[in-house]
Short mmCIF file of C-alpha atoms in Angstrom, two decimals:
data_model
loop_
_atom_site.label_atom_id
_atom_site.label_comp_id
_atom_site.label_asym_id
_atom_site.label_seq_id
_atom_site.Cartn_x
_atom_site.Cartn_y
_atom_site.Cartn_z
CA UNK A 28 0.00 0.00 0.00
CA UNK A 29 1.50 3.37 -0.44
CA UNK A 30 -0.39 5.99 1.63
CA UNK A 31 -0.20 9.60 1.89
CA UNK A 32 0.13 11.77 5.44
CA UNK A 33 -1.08 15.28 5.18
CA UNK A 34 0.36 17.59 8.14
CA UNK A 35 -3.51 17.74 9.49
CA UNK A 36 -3.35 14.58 9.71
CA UNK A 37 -5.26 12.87 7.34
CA UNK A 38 -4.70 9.53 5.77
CA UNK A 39 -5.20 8.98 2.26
CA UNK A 40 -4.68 5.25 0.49
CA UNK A 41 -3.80 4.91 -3.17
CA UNK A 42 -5.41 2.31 -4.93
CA UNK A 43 -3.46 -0.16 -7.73
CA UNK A 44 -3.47 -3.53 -8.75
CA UNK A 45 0.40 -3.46 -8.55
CA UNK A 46 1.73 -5.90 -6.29
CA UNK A 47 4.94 -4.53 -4.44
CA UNK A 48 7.66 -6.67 -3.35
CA UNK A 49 10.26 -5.22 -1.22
CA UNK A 50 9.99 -1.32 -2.55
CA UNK A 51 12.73 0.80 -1.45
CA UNK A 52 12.12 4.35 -2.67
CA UNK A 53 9.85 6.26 -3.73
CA UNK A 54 9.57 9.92 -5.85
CA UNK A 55 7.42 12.33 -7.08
CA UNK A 56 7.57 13.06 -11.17
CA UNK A 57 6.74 16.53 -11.95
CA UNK A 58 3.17 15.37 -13.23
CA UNK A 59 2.32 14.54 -9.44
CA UNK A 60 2.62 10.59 -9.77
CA UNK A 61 4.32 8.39 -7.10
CA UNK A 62 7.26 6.60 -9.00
CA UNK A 63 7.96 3.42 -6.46
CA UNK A 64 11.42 1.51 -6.99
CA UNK A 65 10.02 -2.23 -6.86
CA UNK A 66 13.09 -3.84 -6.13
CA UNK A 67 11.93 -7.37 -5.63
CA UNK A 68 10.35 -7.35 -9.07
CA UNK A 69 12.91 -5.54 -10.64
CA UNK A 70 10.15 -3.18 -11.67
CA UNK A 71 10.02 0.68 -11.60
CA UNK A 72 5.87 1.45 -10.64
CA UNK A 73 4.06 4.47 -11.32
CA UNK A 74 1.04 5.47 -9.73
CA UNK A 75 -1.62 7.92 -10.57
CA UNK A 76 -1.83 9.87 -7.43
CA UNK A 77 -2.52 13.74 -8.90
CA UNK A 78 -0.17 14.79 -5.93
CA UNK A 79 1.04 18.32 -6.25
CA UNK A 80 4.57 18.16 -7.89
CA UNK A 81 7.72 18.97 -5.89
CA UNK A 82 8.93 22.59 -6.22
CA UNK A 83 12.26 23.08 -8.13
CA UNK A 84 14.66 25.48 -7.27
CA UNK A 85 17.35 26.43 -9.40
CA UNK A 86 20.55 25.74 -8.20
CA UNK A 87 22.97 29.17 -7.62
CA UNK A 88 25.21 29.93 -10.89
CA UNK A 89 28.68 28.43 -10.29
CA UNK A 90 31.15 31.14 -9.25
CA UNK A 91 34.00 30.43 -11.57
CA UNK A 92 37.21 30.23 -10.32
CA UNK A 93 40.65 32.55 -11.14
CA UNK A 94 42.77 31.16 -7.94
CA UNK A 95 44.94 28.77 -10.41
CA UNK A 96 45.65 31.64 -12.97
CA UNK A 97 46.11 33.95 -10.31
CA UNK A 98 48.55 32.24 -8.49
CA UNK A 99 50.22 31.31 -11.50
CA UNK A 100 50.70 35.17 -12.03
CA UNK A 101 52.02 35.90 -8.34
CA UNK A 102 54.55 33.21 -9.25
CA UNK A 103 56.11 34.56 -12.11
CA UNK A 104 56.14 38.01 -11.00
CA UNK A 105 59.07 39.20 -8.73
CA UNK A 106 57.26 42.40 -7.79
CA UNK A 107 56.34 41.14 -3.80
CA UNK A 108 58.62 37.84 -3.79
CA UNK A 109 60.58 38.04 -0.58
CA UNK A 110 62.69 35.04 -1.27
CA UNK A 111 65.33 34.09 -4.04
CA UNK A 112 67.11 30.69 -5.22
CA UNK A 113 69.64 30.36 -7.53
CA UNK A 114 69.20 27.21 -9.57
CA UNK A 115 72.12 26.24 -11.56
CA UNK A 116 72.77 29.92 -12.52
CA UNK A 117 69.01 30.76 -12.64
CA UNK A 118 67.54 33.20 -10.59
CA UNK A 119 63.73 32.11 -9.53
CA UNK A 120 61.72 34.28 -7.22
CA UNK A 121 59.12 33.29 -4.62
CA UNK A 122 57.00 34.28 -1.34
CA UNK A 123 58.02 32.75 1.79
CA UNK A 124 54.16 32.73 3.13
CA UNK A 125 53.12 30.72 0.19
CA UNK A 126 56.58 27.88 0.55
CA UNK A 127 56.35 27.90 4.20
CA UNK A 128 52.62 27.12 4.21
CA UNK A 129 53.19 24.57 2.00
CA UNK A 130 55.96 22.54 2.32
CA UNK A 131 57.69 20.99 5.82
CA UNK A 132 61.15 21.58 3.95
CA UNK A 133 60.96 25.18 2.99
CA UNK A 134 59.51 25.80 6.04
CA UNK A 135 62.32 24.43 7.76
CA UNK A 136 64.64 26.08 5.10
CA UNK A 137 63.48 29.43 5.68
CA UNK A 138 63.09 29.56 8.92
CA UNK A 139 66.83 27.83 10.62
CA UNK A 140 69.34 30.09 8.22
CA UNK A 141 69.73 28.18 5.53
CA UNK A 142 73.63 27.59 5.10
CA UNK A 143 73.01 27.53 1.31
CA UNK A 144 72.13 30.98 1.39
CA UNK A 145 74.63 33.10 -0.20
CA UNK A 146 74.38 36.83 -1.24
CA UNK A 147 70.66 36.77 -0.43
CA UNK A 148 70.27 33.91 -2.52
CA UNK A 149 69.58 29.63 -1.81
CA UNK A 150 71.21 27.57 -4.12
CA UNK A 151 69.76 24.60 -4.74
CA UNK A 152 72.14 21.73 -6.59
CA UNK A 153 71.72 18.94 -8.49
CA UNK A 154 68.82 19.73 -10.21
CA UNK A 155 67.01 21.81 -13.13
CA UNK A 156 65.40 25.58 -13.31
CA UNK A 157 62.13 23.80 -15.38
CA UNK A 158 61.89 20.62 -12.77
CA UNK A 159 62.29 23.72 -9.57
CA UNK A 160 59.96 25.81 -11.14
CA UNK A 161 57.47 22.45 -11.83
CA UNK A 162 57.40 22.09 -8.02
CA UNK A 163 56.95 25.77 -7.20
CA UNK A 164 54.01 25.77 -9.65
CA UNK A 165 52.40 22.50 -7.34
CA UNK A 166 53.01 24.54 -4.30
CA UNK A 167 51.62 27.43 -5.40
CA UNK A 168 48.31 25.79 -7.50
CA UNK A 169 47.88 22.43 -6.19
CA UNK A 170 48.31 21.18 -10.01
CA UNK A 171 51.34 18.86 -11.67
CA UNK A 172 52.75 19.77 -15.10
CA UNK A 173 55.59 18.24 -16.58
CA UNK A 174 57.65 17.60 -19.33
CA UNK A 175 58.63 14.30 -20.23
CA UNK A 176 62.38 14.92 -20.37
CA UNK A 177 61.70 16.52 -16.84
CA UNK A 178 60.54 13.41 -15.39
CA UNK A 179 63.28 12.41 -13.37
CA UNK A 180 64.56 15.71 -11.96
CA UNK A 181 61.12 16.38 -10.84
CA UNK A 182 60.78 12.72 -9.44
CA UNK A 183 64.00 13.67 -7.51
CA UNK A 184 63.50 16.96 -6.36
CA UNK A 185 60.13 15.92 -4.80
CA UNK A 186 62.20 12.84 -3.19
CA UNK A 187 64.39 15.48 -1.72
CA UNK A 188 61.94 17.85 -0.46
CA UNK A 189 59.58 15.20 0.44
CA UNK A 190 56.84 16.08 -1.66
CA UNK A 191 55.29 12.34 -1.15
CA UNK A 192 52.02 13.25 -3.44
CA UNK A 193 53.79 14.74 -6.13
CA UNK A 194 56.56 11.42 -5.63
CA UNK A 195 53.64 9.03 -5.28
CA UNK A 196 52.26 10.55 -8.38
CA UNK A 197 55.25 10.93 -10.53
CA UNK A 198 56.26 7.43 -9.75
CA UNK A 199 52.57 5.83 -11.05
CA UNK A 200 53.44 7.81 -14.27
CA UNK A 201 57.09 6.03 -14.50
CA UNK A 202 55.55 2.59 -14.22
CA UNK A 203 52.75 3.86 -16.80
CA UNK A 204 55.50 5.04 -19.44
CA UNK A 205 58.46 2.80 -18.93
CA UNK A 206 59.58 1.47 -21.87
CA UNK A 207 62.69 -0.53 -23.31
CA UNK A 208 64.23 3.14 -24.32
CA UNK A 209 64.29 4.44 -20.96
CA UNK A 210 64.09 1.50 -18.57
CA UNK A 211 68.15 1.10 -17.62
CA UNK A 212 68.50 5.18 -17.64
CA UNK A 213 65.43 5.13 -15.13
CA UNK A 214 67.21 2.51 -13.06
CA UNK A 215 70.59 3.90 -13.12
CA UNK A 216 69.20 7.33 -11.71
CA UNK A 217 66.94 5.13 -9.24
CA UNK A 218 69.76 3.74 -7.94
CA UNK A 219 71.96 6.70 -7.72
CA UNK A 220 69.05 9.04 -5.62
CA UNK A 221 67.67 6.13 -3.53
CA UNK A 222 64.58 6.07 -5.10
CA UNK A 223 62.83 2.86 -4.62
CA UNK A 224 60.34 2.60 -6.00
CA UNK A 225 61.14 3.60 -9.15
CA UNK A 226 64.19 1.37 -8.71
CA UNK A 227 61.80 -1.38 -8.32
CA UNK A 228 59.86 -0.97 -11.50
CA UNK A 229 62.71 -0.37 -13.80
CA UNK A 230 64.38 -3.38 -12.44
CA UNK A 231 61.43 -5.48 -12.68
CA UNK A 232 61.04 -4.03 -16.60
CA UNK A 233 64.25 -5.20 -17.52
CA UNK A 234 64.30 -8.53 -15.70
CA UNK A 235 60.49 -9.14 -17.83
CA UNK A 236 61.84 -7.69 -21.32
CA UNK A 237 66.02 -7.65 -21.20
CA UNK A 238 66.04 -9.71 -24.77
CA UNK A 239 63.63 -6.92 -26.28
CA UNK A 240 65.88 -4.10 -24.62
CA UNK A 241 68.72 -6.10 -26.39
CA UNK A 242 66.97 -6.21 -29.78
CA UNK A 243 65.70 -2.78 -29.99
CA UNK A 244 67.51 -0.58 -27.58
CA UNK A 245 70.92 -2.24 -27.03
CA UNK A 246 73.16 1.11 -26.65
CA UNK A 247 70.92 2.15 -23.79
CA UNK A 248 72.59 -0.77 -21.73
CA UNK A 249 76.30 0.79 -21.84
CA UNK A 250 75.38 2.52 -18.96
CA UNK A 251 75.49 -0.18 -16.47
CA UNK A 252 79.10 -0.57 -17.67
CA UNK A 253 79.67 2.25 -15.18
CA UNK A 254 77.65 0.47 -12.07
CA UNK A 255 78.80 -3.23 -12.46
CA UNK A 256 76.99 -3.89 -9.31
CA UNK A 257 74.23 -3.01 -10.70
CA UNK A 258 74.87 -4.74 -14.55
CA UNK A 259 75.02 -8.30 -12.41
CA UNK A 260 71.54 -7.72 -10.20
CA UNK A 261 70.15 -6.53 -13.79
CA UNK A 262 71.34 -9.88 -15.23
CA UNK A 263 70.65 -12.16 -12.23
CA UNK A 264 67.16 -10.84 -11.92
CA UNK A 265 66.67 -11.70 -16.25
CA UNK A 266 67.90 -15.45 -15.76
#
């Protein structure tokens, strides 16, 4: 039976020959029928009540957003930046509110006297101006754009600075692109900047595929002549 409750009070029963079995919701169409979900005879009812349909309100307009462009902007111009780093001879500006809000590592970089500091400048090695500025842009956005040639400096620098989404993340697009071109170069670096997990998938690539990295991408493998520790796990792990 479906029945209707007014708020005096009064009790009204639909009639129907339907028989329900197990219903579990029910809805008003905009013509003023009841539409019942019949569930245990995987049937959708309608009844004929001439109820008075459900008002609709519009929902607000969507304010549209200009945080990401904005901050994109504040980023690339010097005009308030209160903090400099010099990245292998390039000078990249930033805000010290927006790092140290951010990130544990500037925080604590800004805030003990950095002994990298020099002439009113951080240096920051062993690493490139596009994958420092990728990072800055995260910080600053919340979004991750890279190049693929950028891959592993930004895979590292995040490593360093313990960025663990932006590693996490970098590291699911590795094992998504890895390939017999870039699968001992990926290792190699892996090895070099302790980063497991991409150390993992590389050397699980190669063990899987080392005859098609032979065939088809042979000169890629001179590397390894370099880490000979490495060369034998590499060819332990393909037996």
């Amino acid at each position: 039976r479906i029945r209707k409750i007014t708020l005096d009070g009064t009790v009204t029963t639909f009639s129907g020959t339907a028989l329900l079995h197990s219903p579990t919701a029910v809805a008003i169409d905009p013509d003023g029928n009841v539409i019942v979900a019949d569930c245990g005879n995987n049937k959708i009812r309608k009844v004929e009540a001439a109820l008075t349909p459900p008002i609709t309100a519009a929902l607000p307009p969507q304010l549209s957003s200009a945080y990401t462009a904005q901050m994109d902007a504040m980023l690339e111009d010097p005009t308030f930046a209160d903090v400099t780093f010099d990245v292998s001879g390039t000078c990249i500006t930033a805000h010290r509110a927006v790092l140290g809000a951010r990130s544990e590592y500037f925080r604590t970089m800004l805030t003990s006297g950095f002994k990298e500091q020099q002439d009113g400048k951080i240096s920051i090695a062993d690493t490139t101006p596009g994958a420092f500025r990728t990072l800055l842009r995260y910080l600053y956005t919340d979004e991750l754009k890279f190049a693929d040639e950028e891959v592993l400096n930004v895979m590292r620098l995040a490593h360093m600075m313990q960025l663990t989404r932006v590693y996490n993340f970098v590291t699911r697009h590795c094992h998504c692109n890895i390939s017999v071109h870039n699968a001992t170069q990926w290792l190699v670096q892996a090895d070099q900047y302790g980063m497991d997990a991409l150390r993992a998938v590389a050397l699980r690539f190669l063990a899987r595929n080392f005859r098609q990295v032979r065939r088809e991408a042979r000169e890629t493998l001179r590397v390894l002549q370099d880490h000979p520790a490495l060369m034998m796990e590499v060819m332990l792990a393909a037996l």
